[in-house]
Coordinates of C-alpha atoms and ligand atoms in Angstrom, one line a residue:
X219 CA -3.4 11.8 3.9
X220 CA -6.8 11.9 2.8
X221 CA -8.3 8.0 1.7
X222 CA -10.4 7.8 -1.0
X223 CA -12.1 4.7 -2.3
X224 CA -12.6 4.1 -6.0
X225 CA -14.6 1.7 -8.5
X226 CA -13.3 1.0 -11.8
X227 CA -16.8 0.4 -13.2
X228 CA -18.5 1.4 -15.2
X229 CA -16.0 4.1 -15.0
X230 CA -13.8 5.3 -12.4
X231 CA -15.6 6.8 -9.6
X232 CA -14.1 7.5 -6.4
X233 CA -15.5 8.8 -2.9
X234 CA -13.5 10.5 -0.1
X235 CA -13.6 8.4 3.0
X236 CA -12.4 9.2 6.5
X237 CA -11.0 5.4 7.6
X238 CA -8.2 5.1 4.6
X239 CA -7.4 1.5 3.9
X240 CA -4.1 0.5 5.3
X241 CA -1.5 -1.8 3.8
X242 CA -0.8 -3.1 6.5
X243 CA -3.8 -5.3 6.2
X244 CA -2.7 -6.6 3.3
X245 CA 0.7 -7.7 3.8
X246 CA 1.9 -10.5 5.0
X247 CA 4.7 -8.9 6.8
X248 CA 1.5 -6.4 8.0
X249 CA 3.5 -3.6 7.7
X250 CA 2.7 -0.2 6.0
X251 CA 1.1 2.9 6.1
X252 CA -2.1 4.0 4.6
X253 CA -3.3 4.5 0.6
X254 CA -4.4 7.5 -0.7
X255 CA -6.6 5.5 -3.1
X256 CA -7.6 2.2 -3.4
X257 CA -8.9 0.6 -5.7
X258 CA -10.1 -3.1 -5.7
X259 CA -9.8 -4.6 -9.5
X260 CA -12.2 -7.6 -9.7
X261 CA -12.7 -7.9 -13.5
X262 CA -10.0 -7.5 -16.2
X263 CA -11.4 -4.7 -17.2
X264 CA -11.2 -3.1 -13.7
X265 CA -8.0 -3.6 -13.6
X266 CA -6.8 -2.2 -16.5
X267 CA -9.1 0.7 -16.6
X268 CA -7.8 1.5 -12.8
X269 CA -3.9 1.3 -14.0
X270 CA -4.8 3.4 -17.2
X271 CA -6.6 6.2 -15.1
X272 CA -3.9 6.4 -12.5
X273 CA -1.2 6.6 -15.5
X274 CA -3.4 9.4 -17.6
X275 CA -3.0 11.3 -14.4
X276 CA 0.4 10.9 -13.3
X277 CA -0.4 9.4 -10.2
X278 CA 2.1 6.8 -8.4
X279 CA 0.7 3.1 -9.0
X280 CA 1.1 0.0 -6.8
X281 CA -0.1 -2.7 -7.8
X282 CA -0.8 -5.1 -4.7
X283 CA -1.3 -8.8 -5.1
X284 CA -1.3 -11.0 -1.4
X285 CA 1.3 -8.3 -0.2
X286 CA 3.7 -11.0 0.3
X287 CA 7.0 -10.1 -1.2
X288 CA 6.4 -6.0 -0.1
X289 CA 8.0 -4.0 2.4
X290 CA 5.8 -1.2 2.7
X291 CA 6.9 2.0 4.3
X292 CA 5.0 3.3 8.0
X293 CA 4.4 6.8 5.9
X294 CA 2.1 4.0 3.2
X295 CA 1.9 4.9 -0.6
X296 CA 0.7 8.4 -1.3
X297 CA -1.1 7.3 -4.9
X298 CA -3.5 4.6 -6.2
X299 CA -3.2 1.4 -5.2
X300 CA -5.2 -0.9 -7.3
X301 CA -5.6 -4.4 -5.3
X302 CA -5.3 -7.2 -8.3
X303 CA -8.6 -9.5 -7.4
X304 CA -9.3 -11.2 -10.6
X305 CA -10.5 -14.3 -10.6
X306 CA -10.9 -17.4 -12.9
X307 CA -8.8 -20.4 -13.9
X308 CA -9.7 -22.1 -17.2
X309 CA -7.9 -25.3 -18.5
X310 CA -8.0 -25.2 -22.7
X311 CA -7.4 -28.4 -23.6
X312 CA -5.4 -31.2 -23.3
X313 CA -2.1 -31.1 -25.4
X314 CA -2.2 -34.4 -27.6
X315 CA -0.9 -35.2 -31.0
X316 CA -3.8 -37.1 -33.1
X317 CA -2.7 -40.8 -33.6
X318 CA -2.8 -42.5 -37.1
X319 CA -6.5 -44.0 -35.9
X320 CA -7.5 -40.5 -35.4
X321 CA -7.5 -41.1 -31.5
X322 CA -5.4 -38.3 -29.3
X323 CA -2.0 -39.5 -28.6
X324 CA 1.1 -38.9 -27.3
X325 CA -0.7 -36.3 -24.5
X326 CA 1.6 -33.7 -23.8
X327 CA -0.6 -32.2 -20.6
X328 CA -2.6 -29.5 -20.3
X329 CA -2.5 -25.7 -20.7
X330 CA -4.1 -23.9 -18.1
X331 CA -5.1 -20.3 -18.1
X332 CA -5.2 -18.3 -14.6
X333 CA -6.3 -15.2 -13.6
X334 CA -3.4 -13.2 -11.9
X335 CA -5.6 -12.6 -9.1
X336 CA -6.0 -16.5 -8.7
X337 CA -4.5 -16.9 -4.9
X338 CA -1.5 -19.4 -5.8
X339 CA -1.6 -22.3 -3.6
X340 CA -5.3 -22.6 -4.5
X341 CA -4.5 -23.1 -8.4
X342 CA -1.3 -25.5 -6.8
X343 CA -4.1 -28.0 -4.6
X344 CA -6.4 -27.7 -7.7
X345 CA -3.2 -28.9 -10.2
X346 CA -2.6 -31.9 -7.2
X347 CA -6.2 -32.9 -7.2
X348 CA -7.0 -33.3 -11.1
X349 CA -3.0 -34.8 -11.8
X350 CA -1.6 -31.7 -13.5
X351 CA 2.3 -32.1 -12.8
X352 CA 4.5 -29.4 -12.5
X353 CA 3.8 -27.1 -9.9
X354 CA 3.3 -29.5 -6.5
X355 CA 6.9 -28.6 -5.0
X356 CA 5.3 -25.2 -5.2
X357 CA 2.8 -25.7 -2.2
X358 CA 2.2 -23.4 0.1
X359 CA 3.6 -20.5 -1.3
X360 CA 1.5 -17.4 -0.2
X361 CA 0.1 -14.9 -2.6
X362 CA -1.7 -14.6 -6.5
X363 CA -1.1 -15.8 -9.3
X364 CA -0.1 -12.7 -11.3
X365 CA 3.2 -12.5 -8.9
X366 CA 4.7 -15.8 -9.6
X367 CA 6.3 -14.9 -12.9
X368 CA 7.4 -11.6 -11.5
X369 CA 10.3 -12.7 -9.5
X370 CA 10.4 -16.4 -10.9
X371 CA 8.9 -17.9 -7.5
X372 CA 10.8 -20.9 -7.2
X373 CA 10.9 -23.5 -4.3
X374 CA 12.1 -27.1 -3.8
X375 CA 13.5 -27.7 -7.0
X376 CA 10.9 -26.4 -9.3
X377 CA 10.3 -22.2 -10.0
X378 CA 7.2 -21.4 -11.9
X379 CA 9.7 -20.9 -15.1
X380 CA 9.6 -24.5 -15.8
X381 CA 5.3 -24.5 -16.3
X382 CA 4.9 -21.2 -17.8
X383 CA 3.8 -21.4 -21.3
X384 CA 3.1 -17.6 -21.7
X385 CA 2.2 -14.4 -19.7
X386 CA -0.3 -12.0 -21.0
X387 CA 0.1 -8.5 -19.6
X388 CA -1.1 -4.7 -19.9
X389 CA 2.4 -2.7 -20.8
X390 CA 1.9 0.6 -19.1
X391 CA 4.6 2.4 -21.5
X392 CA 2.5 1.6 -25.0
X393 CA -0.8 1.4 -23.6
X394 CA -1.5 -1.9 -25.2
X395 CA -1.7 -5.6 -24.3
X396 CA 1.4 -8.0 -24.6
X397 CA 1.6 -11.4 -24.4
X398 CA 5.2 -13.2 -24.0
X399 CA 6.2 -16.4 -24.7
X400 CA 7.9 -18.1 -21.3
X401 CA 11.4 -17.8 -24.0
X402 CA 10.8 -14.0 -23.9
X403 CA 9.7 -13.6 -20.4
X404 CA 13.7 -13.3 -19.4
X405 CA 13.4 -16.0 -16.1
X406 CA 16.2 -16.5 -13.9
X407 CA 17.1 -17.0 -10.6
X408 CA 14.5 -15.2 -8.4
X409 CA 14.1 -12.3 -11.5
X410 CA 12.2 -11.9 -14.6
X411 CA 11.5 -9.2 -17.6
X412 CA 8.4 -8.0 -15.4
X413 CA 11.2 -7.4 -12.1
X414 CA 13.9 -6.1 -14.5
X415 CA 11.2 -3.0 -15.3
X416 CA 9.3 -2.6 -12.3
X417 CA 5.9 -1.2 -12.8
X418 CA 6.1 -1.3 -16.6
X419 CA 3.7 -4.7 -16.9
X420 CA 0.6 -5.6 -15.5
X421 CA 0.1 -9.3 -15.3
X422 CA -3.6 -10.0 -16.4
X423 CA -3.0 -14.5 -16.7
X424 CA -0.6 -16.7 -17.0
X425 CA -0.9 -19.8 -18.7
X426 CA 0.8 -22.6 -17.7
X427 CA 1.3 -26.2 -19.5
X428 CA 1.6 -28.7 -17.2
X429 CA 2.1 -32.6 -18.3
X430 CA -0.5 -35.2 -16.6
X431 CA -0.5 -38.1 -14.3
X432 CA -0.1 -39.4 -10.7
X433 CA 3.6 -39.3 -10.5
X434 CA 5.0 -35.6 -9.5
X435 CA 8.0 -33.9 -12.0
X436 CA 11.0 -35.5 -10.8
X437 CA 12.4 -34.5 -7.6
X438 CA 15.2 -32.2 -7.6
X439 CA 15.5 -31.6 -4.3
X440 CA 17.9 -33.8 -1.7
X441 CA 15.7 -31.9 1.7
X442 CA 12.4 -32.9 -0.3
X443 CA 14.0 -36.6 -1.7
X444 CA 15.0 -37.6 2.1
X445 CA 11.8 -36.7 3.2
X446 CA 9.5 -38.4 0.6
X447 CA 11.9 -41.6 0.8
X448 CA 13.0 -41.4 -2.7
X449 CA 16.5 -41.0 -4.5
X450 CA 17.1 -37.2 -6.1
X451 CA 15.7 -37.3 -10.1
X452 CA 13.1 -39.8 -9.3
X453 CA 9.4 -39.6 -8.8
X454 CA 6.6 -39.8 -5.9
X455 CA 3.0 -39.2 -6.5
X456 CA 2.1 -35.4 -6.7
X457 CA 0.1 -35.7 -3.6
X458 CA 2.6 -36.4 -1.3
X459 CA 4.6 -34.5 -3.0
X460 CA 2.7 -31.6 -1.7
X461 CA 1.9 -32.8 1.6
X462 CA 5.6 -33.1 2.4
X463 CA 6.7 -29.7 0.7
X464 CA 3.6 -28.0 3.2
X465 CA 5.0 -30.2 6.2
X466 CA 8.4 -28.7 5.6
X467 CA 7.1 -25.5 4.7
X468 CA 5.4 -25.5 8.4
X469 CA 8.3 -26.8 10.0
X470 CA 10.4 -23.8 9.1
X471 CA 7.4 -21.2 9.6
X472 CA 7.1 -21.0 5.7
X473 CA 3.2 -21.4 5.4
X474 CA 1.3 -18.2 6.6
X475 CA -0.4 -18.9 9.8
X476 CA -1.7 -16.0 12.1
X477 CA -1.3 -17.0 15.2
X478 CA 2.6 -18.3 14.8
X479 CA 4.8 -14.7 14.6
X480 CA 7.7 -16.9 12.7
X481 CA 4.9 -16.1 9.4
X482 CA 4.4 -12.6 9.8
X483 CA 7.3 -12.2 6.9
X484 CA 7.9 -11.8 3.7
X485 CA 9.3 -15.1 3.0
X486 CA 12.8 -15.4 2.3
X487 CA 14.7 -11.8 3.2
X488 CA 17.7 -12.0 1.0
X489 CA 18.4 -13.5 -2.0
X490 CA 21.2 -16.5 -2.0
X491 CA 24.2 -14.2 -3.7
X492 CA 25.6 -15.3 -7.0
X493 CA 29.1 -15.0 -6.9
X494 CA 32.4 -14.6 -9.3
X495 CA 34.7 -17.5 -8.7
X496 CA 37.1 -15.0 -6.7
X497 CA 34.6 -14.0 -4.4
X498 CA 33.3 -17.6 -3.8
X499 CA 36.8 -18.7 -3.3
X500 CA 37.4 -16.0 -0.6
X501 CA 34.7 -17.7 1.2
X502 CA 35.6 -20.1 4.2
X503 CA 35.9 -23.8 3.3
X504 CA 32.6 -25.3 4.4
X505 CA 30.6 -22.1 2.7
X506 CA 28.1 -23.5 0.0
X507 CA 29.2 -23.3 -3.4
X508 CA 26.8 -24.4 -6.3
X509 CA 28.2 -23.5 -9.2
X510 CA 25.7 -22.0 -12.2
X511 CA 25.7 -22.4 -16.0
X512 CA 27.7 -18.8 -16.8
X513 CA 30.7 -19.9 -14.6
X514 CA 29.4 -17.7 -11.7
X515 CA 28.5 -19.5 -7.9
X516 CA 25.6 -19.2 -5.9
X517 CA 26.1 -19.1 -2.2
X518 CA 23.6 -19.7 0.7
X519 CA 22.2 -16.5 2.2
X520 CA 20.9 -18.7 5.2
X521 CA 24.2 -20.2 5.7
X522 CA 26.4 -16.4 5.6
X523 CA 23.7 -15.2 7.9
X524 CA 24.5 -17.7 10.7
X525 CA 28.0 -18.1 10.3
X526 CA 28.1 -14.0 10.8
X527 CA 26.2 -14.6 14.5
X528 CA 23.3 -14.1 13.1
X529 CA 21.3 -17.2 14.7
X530 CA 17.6 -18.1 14.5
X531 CA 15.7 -16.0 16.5
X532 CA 18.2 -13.1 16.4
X533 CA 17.0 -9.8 17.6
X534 CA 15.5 -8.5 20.8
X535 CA 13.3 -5.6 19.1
X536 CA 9.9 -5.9 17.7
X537 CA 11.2 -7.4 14.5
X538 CA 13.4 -10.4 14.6
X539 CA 14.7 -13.1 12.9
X540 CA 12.2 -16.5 12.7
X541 CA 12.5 -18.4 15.5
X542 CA 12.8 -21.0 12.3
X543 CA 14.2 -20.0 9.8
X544 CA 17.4 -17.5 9.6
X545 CA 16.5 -15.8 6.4
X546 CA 13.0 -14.8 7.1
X547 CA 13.1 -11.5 9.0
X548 CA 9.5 -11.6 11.2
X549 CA 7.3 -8.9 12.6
X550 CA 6.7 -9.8 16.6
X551 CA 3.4 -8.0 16.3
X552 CA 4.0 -4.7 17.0
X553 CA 7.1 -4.0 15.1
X554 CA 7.3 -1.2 12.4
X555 CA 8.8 -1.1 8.9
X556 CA 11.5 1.0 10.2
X557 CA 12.0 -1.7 12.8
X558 CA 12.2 -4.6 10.2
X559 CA 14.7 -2.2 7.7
X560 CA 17.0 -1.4 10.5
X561 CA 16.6 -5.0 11.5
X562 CA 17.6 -5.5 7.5
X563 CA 20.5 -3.2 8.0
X564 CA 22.2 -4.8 10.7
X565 CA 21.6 -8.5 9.5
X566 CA 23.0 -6.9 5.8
X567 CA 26.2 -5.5 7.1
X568 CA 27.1 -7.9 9.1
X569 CA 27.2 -10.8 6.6
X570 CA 29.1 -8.0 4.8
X571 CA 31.7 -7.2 7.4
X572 CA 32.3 -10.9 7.9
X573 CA 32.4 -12.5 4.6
X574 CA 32.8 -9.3 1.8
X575 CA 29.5 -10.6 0.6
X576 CA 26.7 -7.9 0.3
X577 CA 23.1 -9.6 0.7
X578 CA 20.2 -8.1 -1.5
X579 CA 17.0 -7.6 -0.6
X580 CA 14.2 -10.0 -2.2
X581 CA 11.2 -8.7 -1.0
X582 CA 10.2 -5.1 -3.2
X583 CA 10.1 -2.4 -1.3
X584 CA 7.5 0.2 -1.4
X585 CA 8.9 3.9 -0.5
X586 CA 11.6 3.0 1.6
X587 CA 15.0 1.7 0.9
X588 CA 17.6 -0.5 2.7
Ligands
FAD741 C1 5.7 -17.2 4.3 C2 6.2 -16.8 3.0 C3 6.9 -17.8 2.2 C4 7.3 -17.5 0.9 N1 7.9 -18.5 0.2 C5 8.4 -18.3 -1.0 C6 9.1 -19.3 -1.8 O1 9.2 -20.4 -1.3 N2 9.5 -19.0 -3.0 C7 9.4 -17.7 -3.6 O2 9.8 -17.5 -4.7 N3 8.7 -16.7 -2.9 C8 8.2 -17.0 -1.6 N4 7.6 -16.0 -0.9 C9 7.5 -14.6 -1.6 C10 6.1 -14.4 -2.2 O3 5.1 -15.3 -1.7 C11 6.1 -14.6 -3.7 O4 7.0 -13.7 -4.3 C12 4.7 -14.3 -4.3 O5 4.7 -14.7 -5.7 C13 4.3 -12.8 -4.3 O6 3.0 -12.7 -4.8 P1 2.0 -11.6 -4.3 O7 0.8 -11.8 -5.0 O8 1.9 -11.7 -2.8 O9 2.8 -10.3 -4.7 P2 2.8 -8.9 -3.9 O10 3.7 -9.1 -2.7 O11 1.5 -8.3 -3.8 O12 3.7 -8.0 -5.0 C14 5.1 -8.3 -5.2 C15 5.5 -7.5 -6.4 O13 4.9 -8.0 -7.6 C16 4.1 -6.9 -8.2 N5 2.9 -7.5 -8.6 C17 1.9 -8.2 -7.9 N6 0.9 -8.6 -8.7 C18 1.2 -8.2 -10.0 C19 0.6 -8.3 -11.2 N7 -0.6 -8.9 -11.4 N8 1.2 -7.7 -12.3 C20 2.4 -7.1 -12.2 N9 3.1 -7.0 -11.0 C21 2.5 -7.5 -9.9 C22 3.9 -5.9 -7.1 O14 3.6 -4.6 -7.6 C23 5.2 -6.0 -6.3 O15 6.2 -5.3 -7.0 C24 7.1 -16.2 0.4 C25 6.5 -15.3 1.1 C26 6.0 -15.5 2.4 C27 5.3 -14.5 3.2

């Protein structure tokens, strides 16, 4: 495969290039072959004009954020792939109603516009430090900005569903921009419109509205409750909120770190499996069982994973299972893609041979398949 590196400005320009630019630099999981093109989208404009140019000609896209939810095949991507790297977070104004004296009141928060190339966790520290609530129990999350509302990132008892006011996107099928209201942006567990038709929107900013103070959104989670000292549904100041999420987050090999192998991943494997009440009554006893608003049940993956033998630390190839955490499957350092699927494979089918419960992937994966 010949690499060639291209510019989206002032109009697309590309050179051929001997070293091609590897994904597996640019994945957490640093796995993944090399890119025919590559193109590096710093300006809206960029990126657009990339996506456009590789759709006029019919050539495969990917679109890369962090790499951090991508399973790249050894073989790469044979197209363009345009590297999202916009930049810029802009809060509009605060939300207030104007009192009868004329004076803002009743301050609802403050809408935030953010670049999808904005790295996540640095919009989440910036929310923390000027008292924007909503997104703390989202800490240390790797990756941009533009890839939170494609699978819903969710964590701790908040997912970015609950902040989002609206995504603005390029929609590669009618050539135009689109912005949807968070109501039509089809959020759910782990999914969204923009997973449900891969490839078919670019994510150019989100903008979020995010209520203010000291106090963090109410804490939904027991893990993060016991931790902070507080009951479940009450409140702890947004900075320790986030200090404890990153502490557990570490603890469990969650926040990327280069030197600890437990983070070369792509987060959480497998989805936790929603279930009809006949499946989730086929399940042993002490299996998790949370029941959702439609009447279905939502399982642990983590939990099915160990209870089929599958303990931390499972494996003795190049990729294994986290030393710290069951569901994150980890390359070792020298590990493959086809290492980590077959690794995938095994980890799949046995939770499926034990329990009648087949896991799905979360990660995307990129020319390859489970
Ligand atoms: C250590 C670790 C911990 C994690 N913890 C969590 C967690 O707690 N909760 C959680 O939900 N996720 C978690 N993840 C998964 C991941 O971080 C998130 O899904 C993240 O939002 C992915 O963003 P990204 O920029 O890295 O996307 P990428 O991995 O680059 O891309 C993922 C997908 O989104 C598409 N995409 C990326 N940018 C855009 C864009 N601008 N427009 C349209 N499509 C786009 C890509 O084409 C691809 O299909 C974790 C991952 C790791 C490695």
């Amino acid at each position: 495969m010949t690499a060639r590196r291209c510019w989206a400005s002032p109009r697309l320009s590309c050179v051929s290039e001997p070293a091609p630019e590897f994904l597996r630099d640019h994945t957490t999981l640093r796995l993944g072959g090399p890119a025919r093109h590559w193109v590096e989208a710093t300006t809206e404009a960029q990126l657009v004009e990339a996506v456009a140019a590789a759709d006029a000609s019919a050539t495969p896209l990917l679109l890369l954020g962090g790499g951090s939810n991508l399973v790249v095949a050894d073989e790469g991507f044979d197209g363009t792939v345009v590297h999202v790297a916009t930049r810029g977070v802009a809060p509009d104004a605060d939300v207030c109603e104007i009192g009868p004296d004329g004076e803002p009141a009743h301050c609802g928060g403050m809408v935030v516009r953010v670049a999808a190339g904005e790295p996540w966790d640095d919009f989440v520290a910036l929310a923390v430090a000027r008292q924007w609530i909503g997104v703390e129990a989202l800490s240390g999350i790797p990756g941009l900005v533009g890839g939170t509302p494609v699978q819903n990132v969710g964590a701790y008892g908040q997912e970015v569903a609950d902040t989002i006011a609206s995504v603005r996107t390029w929609d590669r099928v009618d050539r135009t921009q689109r912005t949807f209201a968070a109501v039509d942006c089809g959020f759910g567990y782990r999914t969204s419109r923009f997973k449900a038709e891969p490839g078919r929107y670019v994510v150019l900013e989100v903008t979020f509205q995010l209520t203010e103070g000291s106090l963090g959104a109410p804490v939904r989670y027991a893990e993060l409750a016991r931790t902070l000292g507080v009951e479940v549904g009450s409140r702890a100041p947004s900075a320790a909120v986030r200090d404890a999420v990153l502490a557990l987050r570490r603890s469990k090999g969650m926040v990327l770190d280069a030197d600890d192998h437990d983070t070369w991943s792509a987060g959480s494997f497998f989805t936790n499996p929603i279930l009809s009440a006949d499946q989730a009554a086929a399940l042993p006893a002490d299996a998790p069982r949370w029941p959702q608003p439609d009447g279905s049940l939502k399982s642990s993956a983590a939990w099915l994973i160990e209870h089929a033998g599958f303990a931390k630390g499972f494996g003795t190839g190049r990729a294994r299972l986290s030393t710290k955490h069951t569901l994150a499957l980890t390359n070792r350092g020298q590990a493959t893609t086809a290492d980590l699927l077959a690794l995938a494979r095994e980890v799949r089918d046995g939770v499926e041979r034990a329990f009648g419960v087949r896991l799905v992937n979360e990660p995307v994966l990129v020319g390859c398949t489970l």
